[in-house]
Short mmCIF file of C-alpha atoms and ligand atoms in Angstrom, two decimals:
data_model
loop_
_atom_site.label_atom_id
_atom_site.label_comp_id
_atom_site.label_asym_id
_atom_site.label_seq_id
_atom_site.Cartn_x
_atom_site.Cartn_y
_atom_site.Cartn_z
CA MET A 1 2.94 8.63 18.48
CA LYS A 2 -0.23 10.69 18.88
CA THR A 3 -1.99 11.32 15.61
CA ILE A 4 -3.88 14.30 14.27
CA PHE A 5 -5.82 14.20 10.99
CA VAL A 6 -6.11 17.21 8.69
CA ASP A 7 -8.50 17.87 5.81
CA SER A 8 -7.54 19.51 2.51
CA LYS A 9 -7.82 22.99 4.09
CA GLY A 10 -5.51 22.04 6.96
CA VAL A 11 -8.30 21.94 9.55
CA GLU A 12 -7.29 19.54 12.33
CA TYR A 13 -9.35 16.63 13.63
CA VAL A 14 -8.82 14.11 16.41
CA PRO A 15 -9.29 10.64 14.84
CA ASP A 16 -12.74 9.42 15.76
CA LYS A 17 -14.31 6.05 15.11
CA ASN A 18 -17.31 7.37 13.22
CA ASN A 19 -15.87 10.26 11.19
CA TRP A 20 -14.30 8.85 8.03
CA LYS A 21 -14.58 11.85 5.73
CA PRO A 22 -14.05 15.55 6.54
CA ALA A 23 -15.98 18.43 5.04
CA ASP A 24 -13.14 19.20 2.62
CA GLY A 25 -11.35 16.46 0.70
CA LEU A 26 -10.06 13.39 2.51
CA PHE A 27 -8.22 12.94 5.78
CA GLN A 28 -4.45 12.92 5.90
CA VAL A 29 -2.18 12.48 8.89
CA LYS A 30 -0.30 15.51 10.17
CA HIS A 31 3.15 14.32 11.17
CA GLY A 32 5.22 15.84 13.93
CA ALA A 33 8.87 15.09 14.61
CA ILE A 34 9.52 11.35 14.54
CA ARG A 35 12.44 9.59 16.16
CA PHE A 36 14.38 6.67 14.70
CA PRO A 37 16.59 5.36 17.53
CA LEU A 38 18.77 3.11 15.36
CA LYS A 39 20.46 1.17 18.16
CA MET A 40 17.13 0.18 19.67
CA ILE A 41 15.50 -0.54 16.32
CA SER A 42 18.25 -2.91 15.26
CA VAL A 43 17.79 -5.26 18.23
CA ARG A 44 14.00 -5.47 18.07
CA PRO A 45 12.15 -8.42 16.44
CA ALA A 46 12.22 -8.45 12.63
CA THR A 47 8.70 -7.11 12.05
CA MET A 48 7.35 -3.75 10.90
CA TRP A 49 6.72 -2.84 14.55
CA ARG A 50 10.45 -2.33 15.12
CA TYR A 51 9.83 1.30 14.04
CA GLN A 52 7.35 1.77 16.87
CA GLU A 53 8.35 5.41 17.52
CA ALA A 54 7.05 6.18 14.02
CA LEU A 55 3.81 4.23 14.37
CA PRO A 56 0.53 5.40 15.91
CA VAL A 57 -0.21 2.24 17.91
CA SER A 58 0.70 1.35 21.48
CA GLU A 59 3.00 -1.62 21.89
CA LYS A 60 0.46 -3.41 24.05
CA ILE A 61 -2.07 -3.56 21.22
CA SER A 62 0.39 -4.17 18.38
CA SER A 63 2.03 -7.09 20.14
CA SER A 64 -1.25 -8.89 20.78
CA LEU A 65 -2.41 -8.34 17.20
CA SER A 66 0.79 -8.93 15.25
CA LEU A 67 1.16 -11.89 12.91
CA GLY A 68 4.85 -11.07 12.51
CA GLU A 69 4.16 -8.87 9.48
CA GLY A 70 6.93 -6.88 7.83
CA MET A 71 10.69 -7.05 7.44
CA THR A 72 10.09 -9.01 4.23
CA PRO A 73 13.24 -10.00 2.35
CA LEU A 74 14.99 -7.55 0.04
CA VAL A 75 17.01 -9.67 -2.35
CA PRO A 76 19.03 -9.07 -5.52
CA PHE A 77 17.04 -9.91 -8.67
CA ASP A 78 19.82 -11.98 -10.25
CA ASP A 79 23.56 -11.94 -11.02
CA GLN A 80 23.15 -10.02 -14.26
CA GLU A 81 21.71 -6.90 -12.68
CA PRO A 82 23.52 -6.44 -9.34
CA ASN A 83 21.85 -3.08 -8.67
CA LEU A 84 18.32 -4.40 -9.06
CA TRP A 85 16.60 -5.53 -5.85
CA VAL A 86 13.19 -6.95 -5.15
CA LYS A 87 11.16 -6.34 -1.99
CA MET A 88 9.21 -9.54 -1.37
CA ASP A 89 6.03 -8.17 0.19
CA TYR A 90 4.09 -11.11 -1.23
CA LEU A 91 5.47 -13.07 1.73
CA MET A 92 3.24 -11.24 4.18
CA PRO A 93 0.87 -13.21 6.50
CA THR A 94 -2.09 -13.05 4.07
CA GLY A 95 0.00 -12.82 0.91
CA SER A 96 0.16 -9.10 0.16
CA PHE A 97 1.53 -5.77 1.40
CA LYS A 98 -1.99 -4.82 2.52
CA ASP A 99 -1.20 -6.52 5.84
CA ARG A 100 1.02 -3.56 6.73
CA GLY A 101 -1.92 -1.17 6.47
CA ALA A 102 -4.55 -3.51 7.89
CA ALA A 103 -2.44 -4.29 10.96
CA VAL A 104 -2.20 -0.60 11.90
CA LEU A 105 -5.79 0.23 10.94
CA ILE A 106 -7.32 -2.64 12.91
CA ALA A 107 -5.01 -1.94 15.85
CA LYS A 108 -6.32 1.65 15.86
CA ALA A 109 -9.89 0.36 15.63
CA LYS A 110 -9.19 -1.81 18.67
CA GLU A 111 -7.73 1.16 20.54
CA LEU A 112 -10.80 3.24 19.70
CA GLY A 113 -13.04 0.54 21.19
CA VAL A 114 -14.53 -0.57 17.87
CA THR A 115 -16.47 -3.87 17.90
CA SER A 116 -17.55 -4.08 14.26
CA VAL A 117 -15.89 -2.94 10.99
CA ILE A 118 -17.06 -2.56 7.41
CA ALA A 119 -14.71 -2.81 4.45
CA ASP A 120 -15.21 -2.85 0.70
CA SER A 121 -12.76 -4.57 -1.59
CA SER A 122 -12.79 -7.66 -3.69
CA GLY A 123 -9.18 -8.48 -3.27
CA ASN A 124 -6.22 -8.40 -0.96
CA ALA A 125 -7.43 -5.52 1.22
CA ALA A 126 -10.51 -7.55 2.22
CA THR A 127 -8.38 -10.54 3.09
CA SER A 128 -6.06 -8.48 5.26
CA ILE A 129 -8.86 -6.64 7.05
CA ALA A 130 -10.68 -9.94 7.65
CA ALA A 131 -7.57 -11.63 9.07
CA TYR A 132 -6.61 -8.83 11.46
CA SER A 133 -10.23 -8.30 12.55
CA ALA A 134 -10.39 -12.00 13.40
CA ARG A 135 -7.21 -11.70 15.42
CA ALA A 136 -8.50 -8.60 17.21
CA GLY A 137 -11.85 -10.21 17.98
CA ILE A 138 -13.70 -7.57 15.95
CA GLU A 139 -16.71 -8.43 13.77
CA CYS A 140 -15.91 -7.82 10.10
CA HIS A 141 -18.33 -7.10 7.24
CA VAL A 142 -16.93 -7.13 3.71
CA PHE A 143 -18.87 -5.62 0.79
CA VAL A 144 -18.01 -7.01 -2.66
CA PRO A 145 -19.44 -6.72 -6.16
CA ASP A 146 -21.56 -9.80 -6.92
CA SER A 147 -19.31 -10.60 -9.88
CA VAL A 148 -16.49 -11.61 -7.54
CA SER A 149 -15.60 -15.29 -7.70
CA GLU A 150 -16.24 -17.55 -4.73
CA LYS A 151 -12.61 -18.59 -4.80
CA LYS A 152 -11.50 -15.06 -4.05
CA LEU A 153 -13.89 -14.89 -1.14
CA ALA A 154 -12.86 -18.20 0.39
CA GLN A 155 -9.99 -16.70 2.39
CA VAL A 156 -12.14 -13.77 3.58
CA LYS A 157 -14.86 -16.17 4.76
CA ALA A 158 -12.33 -18.49 6.37
CA HIS A 159 -11.30 -15.62 8.63
CA GLY A 160 -14.93 -15.34 9.72
CA ALA A 161 -15.92 -12.17 7.86
CA ILE A 162 -19.55 -11.69 6.82
CA VAL A 163 -19.74 -11.12 3.06
CA HIS A 164 -22.32 -8.78 1.49
CA LYS A 165 -22.64 -9.12 -2.28
CA ILE A 166 -23.74 -5.97 -4.05
CA ALA A 167 -25.29 -6.01 -7.52
CA GLY A 168 -23.22 -3.48 -9.44
CA THR A 169 -19.73 -2.13 -9.98
CA ARG A 170 -16.81 -1.74 -7.61
CA GLU A 171 -17.80 1.93 -7.14
CA GLU A 172 -21.43 1.04 -6.33
CA THR A 173 -20.14 -1.49 -3.81
CA ALA A 174 -18.17 1.27 -2.06
CA VAL A 175 -21.30 3.44 -1.92
CA ALA A 176 -23.27 0.54 -0.38
CA ALA A 177 -20.55 0.02 2.23
CA GLN A 178 -20.53 3.74 3.04
CA SER A 179 -24.31 3.81 3.51
CA ALA A 180 -24.04 0.83 5.85
CA VAL A 181 -21.36 2.73 7.80
CA GLU A 182 -23.66 5.75 8.08
CA GLU A 183 -26.62 3.63 9.21
CA THR A 184 -24.78 1.63 11.87
CA ASP A 185 -22.13 2.27 14.49
CA ALA A 186 -19.57 0.22 12.54
CA PHE A 187 -16.09 1.59 11.83
CA TYR A 188 -15.23 2.10 8.14
CA ALA A 189 -12.03 0.07 7.79
CA SER A 190 -11.25 1.59 4.42
CA HIS A 191 -7.80 1.24 2.90
CA VAL A 192 -8.65 4.20 0.66
CA TYR A 193 -10.24 6.71 3.03
CA ASN A 194 -8.61 5.98 6.38
CA PRO A 195 -5.05 7.37 6.47
CA PHE A 196 -4.06 5.03 9.31
CA PHE A 197 -3.72 2.46 6.52
CA HIS A 198 -0.84 4.53 5.04
CA GLU A 199 0.74 4.72 8.49
CA GLY A 200 1.15 0.96 8.16
CA THR A 201 2.24 0.79 4.53
CA LYS A 202 4.92 3.42 5.20
CA THR A 203 6.98 0.74 6.98
CA PHE A 204 7.77 -0.57 3.46
CA SER A 205 10.09 2.45 3.13
CA PHE A 206 11.67 2.14 6.56
CA GLU A 207 12.56 -1.48 5.86
CA ILE A 208 14.13 -0.81 2.47
CA TRP A 209 16.20 1.97 4.04
CA GLU A 210 17.38 -0.28 6.88
CA GLN A 211 18.00 -3.25 4.57
CA LEU A 212 20.19 -1.09 2.32
CA GLN A 213 22.35 -0.15 5.33
CA PHE A 214 20.40 3.03 6.01
CA LYS A 215 20.54 4.30 2.43
CA VAL A 216 17.73 4.83 -0.04
CA PRO A 217 17.70 3.43 -3.57
CA ASP A 218 17.65 5.77 -6.58
CA GLN A 219 14.34 4.51 -7.91
CA ILE A 220 11.49 2.36 -6.60
CA ILE A 221 9.11 0.70 -9.04
CA LEU A 222 5.74 0.05 -7.43
CA PRO A 223 2.10 -0.48 -8.42
CA VAL A 224 -0.55 2.23 -8.12
CA GLY A 225 -4.34 1.99 -8.16
CA ASN A 226 -5.70 3.66 -5.04
CA GLY A 227 -2.17 4.45 -3.93
CA THR A 228 -2.12 2.65 -0.59
CA LEU A 229 1.45 1.49 -1.11
CA LEU A 230 2.61 4.52 -3.06
CA LEU A 231 1.30 7.06 -0.55
CA GLY A 232 2.61 4.97 2.33
CA ALA A 233 6.03 4.75 0.67
CA TYR A 234 6.04 8.49 0.12
CA ILE A 235 5.02 9.22 3.70
CA GLY A 236 7.65 6.79 5.01
CA PHE A 237 10.51 8.36 3.09
CA THR A 238 9.26 11.83 3.98
CA ASN A 239 9.24 10.86 7.69
CA LEU A 240 12.89 9.77 7.28
CA LEU A 241 13.81 12.94 5.41
CA ASN A 242 12.20 15.18 8.02
CA ALA A 243 13.98 13.27 10.77
CA GLY A 244 17.31 13.93 9.03
CA MET A 245 17.91 10.20 8.48
CA ILE A 246 18.19 10.51 4.67
CA ASP A 247 19.00 13.46 2.43
CA LYS A 248 16.80 12.77 -0.58
CA LEU A 249 13.67 10.89 -1.55
CA PRO A 250 14.02 7.99 -3.97
CA LYS A 251 12.19 8.49 -7.26
CA LEU A 252 8.83 6.76 -7.02
CA VAL A 253 8.01 5.16 -10.36
CA ALA A 254 4.36 4.14 -10.22
CA VAL A 255 2.90 1.48 -12.49
CA GLN A 256 -0.63 1.40 -13.88
CA ALA A 257 -2.24 -1.07 -16.25
CA GLU A 258 -2.32 0.23 -19.81
CA ASN A 259 -6.06 -0.56 -20.01
CA CYS A 260 -7.00 1.35 -16.85
CA ALA A 261 -4.61 4.23 -16.31
CA PRO A 262 -6.29 7.43 -15.07
CA LEU A 263 -3.22 8.50 -13.08
CA ALA A 264 -0.76 7.87 -15.90
CA HIS A 265 -2.95 9.94 -18.25
CA ALA A 266 -3.23 12.82 -15.80
CA PHE A 267 0.50 12.74 -15.06
CA THR A 268 1.68 12.73 -18.68
CA SER A 269 -0.80 15.36 -19.81
CA SER A 270 -0.42 17.52 -16.65
CA SER A 271 -4.18 17.58 -16.31
CA PRO A 272 -6.53 16.82 -13.41
CA VAL A 273 -7.29 13.17 -12.68
CA THR A 274 -10.53 12.11 -14.36
CA SER A 275 -12.14 8.70 -14.26
CA VAL A 276 -11.60 6.30 -17.15
CA GLU A 277 -13.35 3.23 -18.50
CA ASN A 278 -11.65 0.04 -17.34
CA GLU A 279 -11.01 -1.76 -20.61
CA GLY A 280 -10.12 -4.98 -18.85
CA THR A 281 -6.71 -6.08 -17.59
CA ALA A 282 -5.01 -9.07 -16.04
CA ALA A 283 -3.64 -6.60 -13.48
CA GLU A 284 -6.97 -6.25 -11.69
CA GLY A 285 -5.38 -5.18 -8.40
CA ILE A 286 -4.44 -1.83 -9.92
CA ALA A 287 -7.48 -1.38 -12.18
CA ILE A 288 -8.98 1.55 -10.28
CA ALA A 289 -10.93 3.70 -12.74
CA ASP A 290 -11.55 6.64 -10.40
CA PRO A 291 -8.99 6.79 -7.57
CA ALA A 292 -10.27 8.89 -4.65
CA ARG A 293 -6.76 10.08 -3.75
CA GLY A 294 -5.72 10.76 -7.35
CA GLU A 295 -4.38 14.30 -6.89
CA GLN A 296 -2.55 13.35 -3.69
CA ILE A 297 -0.85 10.50 -5.58
CA ILE A 298 0.23 12.79 -8.43
CA GLN A 299 1.67 15.28 -5.93
CA ALA A 300 3.64 12.56 -4.15
CA VAL A 301 5.11 11.30 -7.42
CA HIS A 302 6.12 14.85 -8.40
CA ALA A 303 7.67 15.52 -5.00
CA SER A 304 9.84 12.43 -5.39
CA LYS A 305 10.83 13.47 -8.95
CA GLY A 306 9.37 10.18 -10.10
CA THR A 307 6.92 9.29 -12.83
CA ILE A 308 3.87 7.18 -13.66
CA ILE A 309 4.24 4.52 -16.36
CA THR A 310 2.04 1.78 -17.78
CA ALA A 311 2.43 -1.98 -18.12
CA PRO A 312 1.80 -3.24 -21.65
CA GLU A 313 -1.12 -5.69 -21.34
CA GLU A 314 0.43 -8.24 -23.70
CA ASP A 315 3.62 -8.45 -21.60
CA ILE A 316 2.01 -9.34 -18.26
CA ASP A 317 1.80 -13.13 -18.67
CA GLU A 318 5.37 -13.35 -19.90
CA ALA A 319 6.60 -11.17 -17.03
CA LYS A 320 4.84 -13.49 -14.58
CA ALA A 321 6.54 -16.51 -16.14
CA GLU A 322 9.91 -14.77 -16.15
CA LEU A 323 9.64 -13.88 -12.46
CA ALA A 324 8.67 -17.48 -11.66
CA LYS A 325 11.78 -18.70 -13.50
CA LYS A 326 13.81 -16.58 -11.07
CA GLY A 327 11.94 -18.12 -8.14
CA PHE A 328 9.38 -15.37 -7.52
CA TYR A 329 5.78 -16.64 -7.69
CA VAL A 330 3.53 -13.58 -7.86
CA GLU A 331 0.05 -12.61 -9.01
CA PRO A 332 -0.55 -10.93 -12.42
CA THR A 333 -0.92 -7.46 -10.88
CA THR A 334 2.59 -7.81 -9.50
CA ALA A 335 3.91 -9.18 -12.78
CA ALA A 336 2.62 -5.98 -14.40
CA THR A 337 5.03 -3.97 -12.26
CA TYR A 338 7.93 -5.98 -13.64
CA ALA A 339 6.60 -5.78 -17.20
CA ALA A 340 6.47 -1.99 -16.93
CA TYR A 341 9.96 -1.85 -15.43
CA LYS A 342 11.40 -3.81 -18.36
CA LYS A 343 10.11 -1.26 -20.83
CA TYR A 344 11.04 1.70 -18.63
CA LYS A 345 14.63 0.68 -17.85
CA ILE A 346 15.73 0.83 -21.48
CA LYS A 347 15.74 4.62 -21.42
CA HIS A 348 15.40 5.58 -17.79
CA VAL A 349 17.67 3.45 -15.62
CA THR A 350 21.45 3.63 -15.73
CA GLU A 351 23.68 0.75 -14.67
CA SER A 352 24.97 2.51 -11.59
CA GLU A 353 21.49 3.29 -10.27
CA ARG A 354 20.12 1.18 -7.47
CA VAL A 355 16.53 0.16 -8.15
CA VAL A 356 14.00 -1.67 -5.99
CA ILE A 357 10.94 -3.38 -7.46
CA ALA A 358 8.01 -4.06 -5.12
CA LEU A 359 6.63 -7.59 -5.46
CA CYS A 360 3.30 -7.09 -3.74
CA GLY A 361 0.98 -10.08 -4.15
CA SER A 362 1.40 -13.84 -3.94
CA GLY A 363 0.76 -16.07 -6.93
CA LEU A 364 -0.64 -18.73 -4.62
CA LYS A 365 -3.94 -16.85 -4.35
CA LYS A 366 -4.76 -17.29 -8.02
C1 PLP B 401 -3.85 -3.50 -3.46
C2 PLP B 401 -2.81 -4.02 -4.37
C3 PLP B 401 -2.22 -3.22 -5.35
C4 PLP B 401 -2.65 -1.82 -5.61
O1 PLP B 401 -2.61 -0.98 -4.50
P1 PLP B 401 -3.35 0.39 -4.50
O2 PLP B 401 -3.59 0.74 -3.13
O3 PLP B 401 -4.65 0.22 -5.23
O4 PLP B 401 -2.49 1.38 -5.20
C5 PLP B 401 -1.23 -3.76 -6.12
N1 PLP B 401 -0.81 -5.02 -5.94
C6 PLP B 401 -1.34 -5.81 -5.00
C7 PLP B 401 -0.84 -7.20 -4.87
C8 PLP B 401 -2.35 -5.35 -4.18
O5 PLP B 401 -2.87 -6.13 -3.23
#
């Protein structure tokens, strides 16, 4: 699949290794007609690359880079709620769904002849980018706020990435990374700005569709901070809809942390997304005070007839324990998704509706 980027005015760009931000807004991918040859897909290896016609990477590069990511289990939650399913993306190679996006983004970097990448993240995105860069033989620089614990960085360093600690906030760290990108020839391997990341996370949708015998669920409960999973999920289902493979989008029900919920506020008050103060939350993976793709996220949720809800802070620990008692060992950010679902389902989920909850991050990291 050949890819064209567009900016917010619809101006087209050929993806280029040094241009990470257009004059207007942020890059998005312009999708043409995509094929889903079901007979061929069903006999390919059980990884996200089985949907290769829908992915922007040549098979030669993806097969040398792949760690077998994708096709994570979709299992029933328990006997009491037969229509509730969980998508176990915490079983990815580095322990989170970010591997979907990083695999495609680093594969594209490789294709573009990149030899050095810069990323900024203090969490799972950094780990994924570091792992796939290592596999691709690309030098990887990760910018983090200096408040990040050494433990969190251990996995990033183990993959050989060079860590740059920045005195300041998460936002200031991003600015430092962007200046380094401007000053060097390095590729900005950003899960927020580079839409190739969403081209990877969209396989989350293809897999759910295939695992439910080529049907979509009624509702999908998933976390949202910068929207890398949510936008990917939306793009994936939209690709299927446009290809005539499904006839409706599932409702995307996005979860924010009560104490850092700029998107939930904007959605409920029908107002523009404005940055908030992060009041502190156990769900740090979704605590994004000023999401760069805020309006795009709100539009995607509306288009799916979904909603944005919040996880009560005091319920997160208990939700984590409850999931563990069912056998699912996840990180607090992921427990927040379940905590929010429990409150939401009382009024908004009927017994006959099929619901999928995304379990995104492994508890083994924390
Ligand atoms: C990155 C991440 C999120 C949040 O994803 P966004 O792209 O910020 O919306 C949620 N859970 C886990 C486990 C993550 O790694």
